[in-house]
Amino acid sequence: MTPSVGILAIQGDVAAHARALAKAGARAVPVLREKDLDGLAALILPGGESTTISKGMDRLALWEPLREFAASGRPVLGTCAGAILLARAVEHHPVPTLGLLDALAVRNAYGTQVDSFSAPVDKGAKKGLEGLRCVFIRAPQLEELGLEVETLARVEGRPVLIRQANLWAATFHPELTPDTRLHELLLS
Ligand code: GLN
């Protein structure tokens, strides 16, 4: 059976994640209300603008439903702004977050939009993700990682993909390259 994967659809890179999921063999479901979470195998919080997405979560009363989804143990992947929304704390224009992932997210830590770049993961990335090319767009950096947090990939020595139990956070945009290995990993 084709798994259904939700994408929080308030703002951001929803369409590109949906294409990546289709390529990885899943059905993408836009999430805008609690009911949309029913029956999902996993959930993606996309990149975009974390302040805007956070305000949308207020408006749509999605904070508790999203926390409950994460507590159910199903995989949740936050990418870029989505990673910020998972973090325990945020530095540099703080924004309300779900506070589930034991990490500090430093917003726009590489500079402004013009400082966007792409780079391959360093040697030593998790098996199956070797050579993964990462696109960074006004990306955050993840610091002060808790003891339960595992670093799965680094770029230039900094963690860019981390995992704490069922929670995954990428500071880059895995949906913007043809390489769907991270989406496949989330589904496995
Ligand atoms: N700079 C954005 C923020 O802080 C994140 C950028 C992105 O998701 N590409 O919310």
PDB file of C-alpha atoms and ligand atoms in Angstrom:
ATOM      1  CA  MET A   1       0.000   0.000   0.000  1.00  0.00           C
ATOM      2  CA  THR A   2       1.252   3.489  -0.830  1.00  0.00           C
ATOM      3  CA  PRO A   3       2.002   5.333   2.431  1.00  0.00           C
ATOM      4  CA  SER A   4       0.478   8.776   2.943  1.00  0.00           C
ATOM      5  CA  VAL A   5       2.852  11.454   4.154  1.00  0.00           C
ATOM      6  CA  GLY A   6       1.574  14.806   5.391  1.00  0.00           C
ATOM      7  CA  ILE A   7       3.194  18.111   4.518  1.00  0.00           C
ATOM      8  CA  LEU A   8       2.360  21.072   6.712  1.00  0.00           C
ATOM      9  CA  ALA A   9       0.949  23.357   4.022  1.00  0.00           C
ATOM     10  CA  ILE A  10       0.764  26.779   5.674  1.00  0.00           C
ATOM     11  CA  GLN A  11       3.650  28.247   3.675  1.00  0.00           C
ATOM     12  CA  GLY A  12       6.895  27.154   2.077  1.00  0.00           C
ATOM     13  CA  ASP A  13       8.204  24.431  -0.133  1.00  0.00           C
ATOM     14  CA  VAL A  14       5.123  22.184  -0.108  1.00  0.00           C
ATOM     15  CA  ALA A  15       4.919  21.391  -3.833  1.00  0.00           C
ATOM     16  CA  ALA A  16       8.569  20.380  -4.131  1.00  0.00           C
ATOM     17  CA  HIS A  17       8.246  18.025  -1.138  1.00  0.00           C
ATOM     18  CA  ALA A  18       5.124  16.529  -2.727  1.00  0.00           C
ATOM     19  CA  ARG A  19       7.079  15.815  -5.928  1.00  0.00           C
ATOM     20  CA  ALA A  20       9.954  14.264  -3.968  1.00  0.00           C
ATOM     21  CA  LEU A  21       7.513  12.081  -2.021  1.00  0.00           C
ATOM     22  CA  ALA A  22       5.814  10.889  -5.198  1.00  0.00           C
ATOM     23  CA  LYS A  23       9.218   9.933  -6.578  1.00  0.00           C
ATOM     24  CA  ALA A  24      10.009   8.111  -3.318  1.00  0.00           C
ATOM     25  CA  GLY A  25       6.757   6.136  -3.602  1.00  0.00           C
ATOM     26  CA  ALA A  26       4.482   7.989  -1.172  1.00  0.00           C
ATOM     27  CA  ARG A  27       1.285   9.981  -1.473  1.00  0.00           C
ATOM     28  CA  ALA A  28       1.579  13.588  -0.273  1.00  0.00           C
ATOM     29  CA  VAL A  29      -1.245  14.981   1.858  1.00  0.00           C
ATOM     30  CA  PRO A  30      -1.373  18.723   2.584  1.00  0.00           C
ATOM     31  CA  VAL A  31      -1.972  19.329   6.299  1.00  0.00           C
ATOM     32  CA  LEU A  32      -3.963  22.398   7.347  1.00  0.00           C
ATOM     33  CA  ARG A  33      -6.183  20.985  10.070  1.00  0.00           C
ATOM     34  CA  GLU A  34      -6.042  18.342  12.774  1.00  0.00           C
ATOM     35  CA  LYS A  35      -8.180  15.936  10.755  1.00  0.00           C
ATOM     36  CA  ASP A  36      -5.612  15.920   7.933  1.00  0.00           C
ATOM     37  CA  LEU A  37      -3.197  14.071  10.240  1.00  0.00           C
ATOM     38  CA  ASP A  38      -5.412  10.981  10.385  1.00  0.00           C
ATOM     39  CA  GLY A  39      -3.857   7.939   8.794  1.00  0.00           C
ATOM     40  CA  LEU A  40      -0.521   9.522   7.916  1.00  0.00           C
ATOM     41  CA  ALA A  41       2.610   7.387   8.043  1.00  0.00           C
ATOM     42  CA  ALA A  42       4.894  10.405   8.492  1.00  0.00           C
ATOM     43  CA  LEU A  43       4.884  14.186   8.435  1.00  0.00           C
ATOM     44  CA  ILE A  44       7.092  16.853   6.863  1.00  0.00           C
ATOM     45  CA  LEU A  45       7.433  20.409   8.141  1.00  0.00           C
ATOM     46  CA  PRO A  46       8.786  22.166   5.048  1.00  0.00           C
ATOM     47  CA  GLY A  47      11.247  24.976   4.612  1.00  0.00           C
ATOM     48  CA  GLY A  48       9.972  28.485   4.126  1.00  0.00           C
ATOM     49  CA  GLU A  49       9.664  31.217   6.698  1.00  0.00           C
ATOM     50  CA  SER A  50       9.402  29.949  10.253  1.00  0.00           C
ATOM     51  CA  THR A  51       7.727  33.117  11.590  1.00  0.00           C
ATOM     52  CA  THR A  52       4.948  32.851   8.999  1.00  0.00           C
ATOM     53  CA  ILE A  53       4.490  29.119   9.536  1.00  0.00           C
ATOM     54  CA  SER A  54       4.448  29.568  13.303  1.00  0.00           C
ATOM     55  CA  LYS A  55       1.724  32.243  13.043  1.00  0.00           C
ATOM     56  CA  GLY A  56      -0.269  29.900  10.820  1.00  0.00           C
ATOM     57  CA  MET A  57       0.019  27.189  13.455  1.00  0.00           C
ATOM     58  CA  ASP A  58      -1.551  29.622  15.953  1.00  0.00           C
ATOM     59  CA  ARG A  59      -4.335  30.530  13.552  1.00  0.00           C
ATOM     60  CA  LEU A  60      -5.116  26.903  12.691  1.00  0.00           C
ATOM     61  CA  ALA A  61      -4.711  25.649  16.297  1.00  0.00           C
ATOM     62  CA  LEU A  62      -2.186  23.060  15.141  1.00  0.00           C
ATOM     63  CA  TRP A  63       0.350  23.144  17.998  1.00  0.00           C
ATOM     64  CA  GLU A  64      -1.176  20.380  20.120  1.00  0.00           C
ATOM     65  CA  PRO A  65      -2.221  18.148  17.179  1.00  0.00           C
ATOM     66  CA  LEU A  66       1.343  18.322  15.809  1.00  0.00           C
ATOM     67  CA  ARG A  67       2.826  17.554  19.233  1.00  0.00           C
ATOM     68  CA  GLU A  68       0.469  14.586  19.555  1.00  0.00           C
ATOM     69  CA  PHE A  69       1.454  13.364  16.102  1.00  0.00           C
ATOM     70  CA  ALA A  70       5.136  13.498  17.085  1.00  0.00           C
ATOM     71  CA  ALA A  71       4.376  11.739  20.385  1.00  0.00           C
ATOM     72  CA  SER A  72       2.733   8.900  18.455  1.00  0.00           C
ATOM     73  CA  GLY A  73       6.227   7.903  17.313  1.00  0.00           C
ATOM     74  CA  ARG A  74       5.624   8.347  13.606  1.00  0.00           C
ATOM     75  CA  PRO A  75       8.507  10.018  11.738  1.00  0.00           C
ATOM     76  CA  VAL A  76       8.506  13.810  11.531  1.00  0.00           C
ATOM     77  CA  LEU A  77      11.021  15.553   9.265  1.00  0.00           C
ATOM     78  CA  GLY A  78      11.565  19.298   9.594  1.00  0.00           C
ATOM     79  CA  THR A  79      13.575  20.912   6.815  1.00  0.00           C
ATOM     80  CA  CYS A  80      15.134  24.343   7.225  1.00  0.00           C
ATOM     81  CA  ALA A  81      12.284  26.484   8.664  1.00  0.00           C
ATOM     82  CA  GLY A  82      10.685  23.147   9.648  1.00  0.00           C
ATOM     83  CA  ALA A  83      13.827  22.216  11.583  1.00  0.00           C
ATOM     84  CA  ILE A  84      13.590  25.544  13.421  1.00  0.00           C
ATOM     85  CA  LEU A  85       9.978  24.756  14.353  1.00  0.00           C
ATOM     86  CA  LEU A  86      11.019  21.439  15.928  1.00  0.00           C
ATOM     87  CA  ALA A  87      13.836  22.893  18.024  1.00  0.00           C
ATOM     88  CA  ARG A  88      13.900  23.365  21.785  1.00  0.00           C
ATOM     89  CA  ALA A  89      15.034  26.974  21.413  1.00  0.00           C
ATOM     90  CA  VAL A  90      15.763  29.528  18.707  1.00  0.00           C
ATOM     91  CA  GLU A  91      18.378  32.223  18.589  1.00  0.00           C
ATOM     92  CA  HIS A  92      18.505  35.297  16.334  1.00  0.00           C
ATOM     93  CA  HIS A  93      14.858  36.398  15.939  1.00  0.00           C
ATOM     94  CA  PRO A  94      13.269  33.752  18.186  1.00  0.00           C
ATOM     95  CA  VAL A  95      10.010  32.238  17.067  1.00  0.00           C
ATOM     96  CA  PRO A  96       7.580  29.980  18.976  1.00  0.00           C
ATOM     97  CA  THR A  97       8.418  26.326  18.293  1.00  0.00           C
ATOM     98  CA  LEU A  98       7.139  22.847  19.053  1.00  0.00           C
ATOM     99  CA  GLY A  99      10.136  22.453  21.365  1.00  0.00           C
ATOM    100  CA  LEU A 100      10.480  18.720  20.720  1.00  0.00           C
ATOM    101  CA  LEU A 101      14.013  18.376  19.428  1.00  0.00           C
ATOM    102  CA  ASP A 102      16.846  18.917  21.884  1.00  0.00           C
ATOM    103  CA  ALA A 103      18.762  21.465  19.819  1.00  0.00           C
ATOM    104  CA  LEU A 104      19.211  25.206  19.533  1.00  0.00           C
ATOM    105  CA  ALA A 105      18.393  26.555  16.059  1.00  0.00           C
ATOM    106  CA  VAL A 106      20.275  29.693  15.057  1.00  0.00           C
ATOM    107  CA  ARG A 107      18.286  31.342  12.280  1.00  0.00           C
ATOM    108  CA  ASN A 108      19.941  32.665   9.118  1.00  0.00           C
ATOM    109  CA  ALA A 109      23.256  31.534  10.532  1.00  0.00           C
ATOM    110  CA  TYR A 110      25.014  31.484   7.148  1.00  0.00           C
ATOM    111  CA  GLY A 111      23.919  35.007   6.205  1.00  0.00           C
ATOM    112  CA  THR A 112      21.188  36.366   3.963  1.00  0.00           C
ATOM    113  CA  GLN A 113      19.477  35.066   0.809  1.00  0.00           C
ATOM    114  CA  VAL A 114      22.541  35.902  -1.320  1.00  0.00           C
ATOM    115  CA  ASP A 115      24.598  33.582   0.853  1.00  0.00           C
ATOM    116  CA  SER A 116      22.567  30.571  -0.274  1.00  0.00           C
ATOM    117  CA  PHE A 117      24.745  27.712  -1.496  1.00  0.00           C
ATOM    118  CA  SER A 118      24.884  24.015  -2.129  1.00  0.00           C
ATOM    119  CA  ALA A 119      27.498  21.554  -0.897  1.00  0.00           C
ATOM    120  CA  PRO A 120      27.905  17.801  -0.511  1.00  0.00           C
ATOM    121  CA  VAL A 121      27.799  16.196   2.915  1.00  0.00           C
ATOM    122  CA  ASP A 122      31.173  15.575   4.544  1.00  0.00           C
ATOM    123  CA  LYS A 123      32.693  12.104   4.528  1.00  0.00           C
ATOM    124  CA  GLY A 124      31.299   9.937   7.307  1.00  0.00           C
ATOM    125  CA  ALA A 125      27.595  10.682   6.689  1.00  0.00           C
ATOM    126  CA  LYS A 126      25.049   8.014   7.572  1.00  0.00           C
ATOM    127  CA  LYS A 127      25.242   4.972   5.312  1.00  0.00           C
ATOM    128  CA  GLY A 128      23.009   5.537   2.308  1.00  0.00           C
ATOM    129  CA  LEU A 129      23.406   9.309   2.358  1.00  0.00           C
ATOM    130  CA  GLU A 130      27.017   9.475   1.154  1.00  0.00           C
ATOM    131  CA  GLY A 131      27.660  12.390  -1.192  1.00  0.00           C
ATOM    132  CA  LEU A 132      24.159  13.856  -0.693  1.00  0.00           C
ATOM    133  CA  ARG A 133      24.118  17.385  -2.094  1.00  0.00           C
ATOM    134  CA  CYS A 134      22.548  19.907   0.275  1.00  0.00           C
ATOM    135  CA  VAL A 135      20.930  23.181  -0.801  1.00  0.00           C
ATOM    136  CA  PHE A 136      21.073  25.869   1.886  1.00  0.00           C
ATOM    137  CA  ILE A 137      18.757  28.888   1.613  1.00  0.00           C
ATOM    138  CA  ARG A 138      19.006  31.342   4.507  1.00  0.00           C
ATOM    139  CA  ALA A 139      19.635  28.216   6.496  1.00  0.00           C
ATOM    140  CA  PRO A 140      19.792  27.835  10.248  1.00  0.00           C
ATOM    141  CA  GLN A 141      22.552  26.054  12.136  1.00  0.00           C
ATOM    142  CA  LEU A 142      21.824  23.492  14.831  1.00  0.00           C
ATOM    143  CA  GLU A 143      23.820  23.832  18.026  1.00  0.00           C
ATOM    144  CA  GLU A 144      23.832  22.593  21.622  1.00  0.00           C
ATOM    145  CA  LEU A 145      22.620  19.163  20.565  1.00  0.00           C
ATOM    146  CA  GLY A 146      21.265  17.037  23.407  1.00  0.00           C
ATOM    147  CA  LEU A 147      22.648  13.628  24.308  1.00  0.00           C
ATOM    148  CA  GLU A 148      19.774  11.847  22.561  1.00  0.00           C
ATOM    149  CA  VAL A 149      20.464  13.619  19.298  1.00  0.00           C
ATOM    150  CA  GLU A 150      22.401  11.746  16.641  1.00  0.00           C
ATOM    151  CA  THR A 151      24.181  13.656  13.856  1.00  0.00           C
ATOM    152  CA  LEU A 152      23.585  11.850  10.554  1.00  0.00           C
ATOM    153  CA  ALA A 153      25.342  14.278   8.228  1.00  0.00           C
ATOM    154  CA  ARG A 154      27.594  17.301   8.395  1.00  0.00           C
ATOM    155  CA  VAL A 155      28.705  19.936   5.906  1.00  0.00           C
ATOM    156  CA  GLU A 156      31.983  21.705   6.595  1.00  0.00           C
ATOM    157  CA  GLY A 157      31.969  20.084  10.014  1.00  0.00           C
ATOM    158  CA  ARG A 158      28.567  21.429  11.102  1.00  0.00           C
ATOM    159  CA  PRO A 159      25.569  19.159  11.702  1.00  0.00           C
ATOM    160  CA  VAL A 160      23.060  19.523   8.835  1.00  0.00           C
ATOM    161  CA  LEU A 161      20.950  16.419   9.440  1.00  0.00           C
ATOM    162  CA  ILE A 162      20.160  15.227  12.939  1.00  0.00           C
ATOM    163  CA  ARG A 163      17.788  12.728  14.462  1.00  0.00           C
ATOM    164  CA  GLN A 164      16.272  12.251  17.903  1.00  0.00           C
ATOM    165  CA  ALA A 165      14.151   9.070  17.953  1.00  0.00           C
ATOM    166  CA  ASN A 166      11.387   9.706  15.360  1.00  0.00           C
ATOM    167  CA  LEU A 167      12.259  13.381  14.878  1.00  0.00           C
ATOM    168  CA  TRP A 168      14.499  14.337  11.959  1.00  0.00           C
ATOM    169  CA  ALA A 169      15.797  17.818  11.210  1.00  0.00           C
ATOM    170  CA  ALA A 170      17.660  18.979   8.111  1.00  0.00           C
ATOM    171  CA  THR A 171      18.997  22.506   7.795  1.00  0.00           C
ATOM    172  CA  PHE A 172      18.994  22.153   3.999  1.00  0.00           C
ATOM    173  CA  HIS A 173      16.311  21.565   1.339  1.00  0.00           C
ATOM    174  CA  PRO A 174      16.301  17.863   0.358  1.00  0.00           C
ATOM    175  CA  GLU A 175      13.271  18.490  -1.891  1.00  0.00           C
ATOM    176  CA  LEU A 176      15.218  20.801  -4.226  1.00  0.00           C
ATOM    177  CA  THR A 177      17.525  18.217  -5.779  1.00  0.00           C
ATOM    178  CA  PRO A 178      16.548  15.106  -7.766  1.00  0.00           C
ATOM    179  CA  ASP A 179      18.119  12.989  -4.982  1.00  0.00           C
ATOM    180  CA  THR A 180      15.235  11.560  -2.913  1.00  0.00           C
ATOM    181  CA  ARG A 181      17.323   9.386  -0.587  1.00  0.00           C
ATOM    182  CA  LEU A 182      16.332  11.329   2.527  1.00  0.00           C
ATOM    183  CA  HIS A 183      12.621  11.078   1.704  1.00  0.00           C
ATOM    184  CA  GLU A 184      13.097   7.345   1.121  1.00  0.00           C
ATOM    185  CA  LEU A 185      14.892   7.001   4.457  1.00  0.00           C
ATOM    186  CA  LEU A 186      12.000   8.709   6.214  1.00  0.00           C
ATOM    187  CA  LEU A 187       9.621   6.163   4.679  1.00  0.00           C
ATOM    188  CA  SER A 188      11.734   3.121   5.521  1.00  0.00           C
TER     189      SER A 188
HETATM  190  N1  GLN B   1      15.418  31.774   7.157  1.00  0.00           N
HETATM  191  C1  GLN B   1      14.206  31.027   7.307  1.00  0.00           C
HETATM  192  C2  GLN B   1      13.702  31.120   8.739  1.00  0.00           C
HETATM  193  O1  GLN B   1      14.423  31.495   9.592  1.00  0.00           O
HETATM  194  C3  GLN B   1      14.383  29.573   6.923  1.00  0.00           C
HETATM  195  C4  GLN B   1      14.764  29.491   5.483  1.00  0.00           C
HETATM  196  C5  GLN B   1      14.306  28.262   4.790  1.00  0.00           C
HETATM  197  O2  GLN B   1      13.453  27.517   5.253  1.00  0.00           O
HETATM  198  N2  GLN B   1      14.832  28.076   3.612  1.00  0.00           N
HETATM  199  O3  GLN B   1      12.597  30.803   8.996  1.00  0.00           O
END
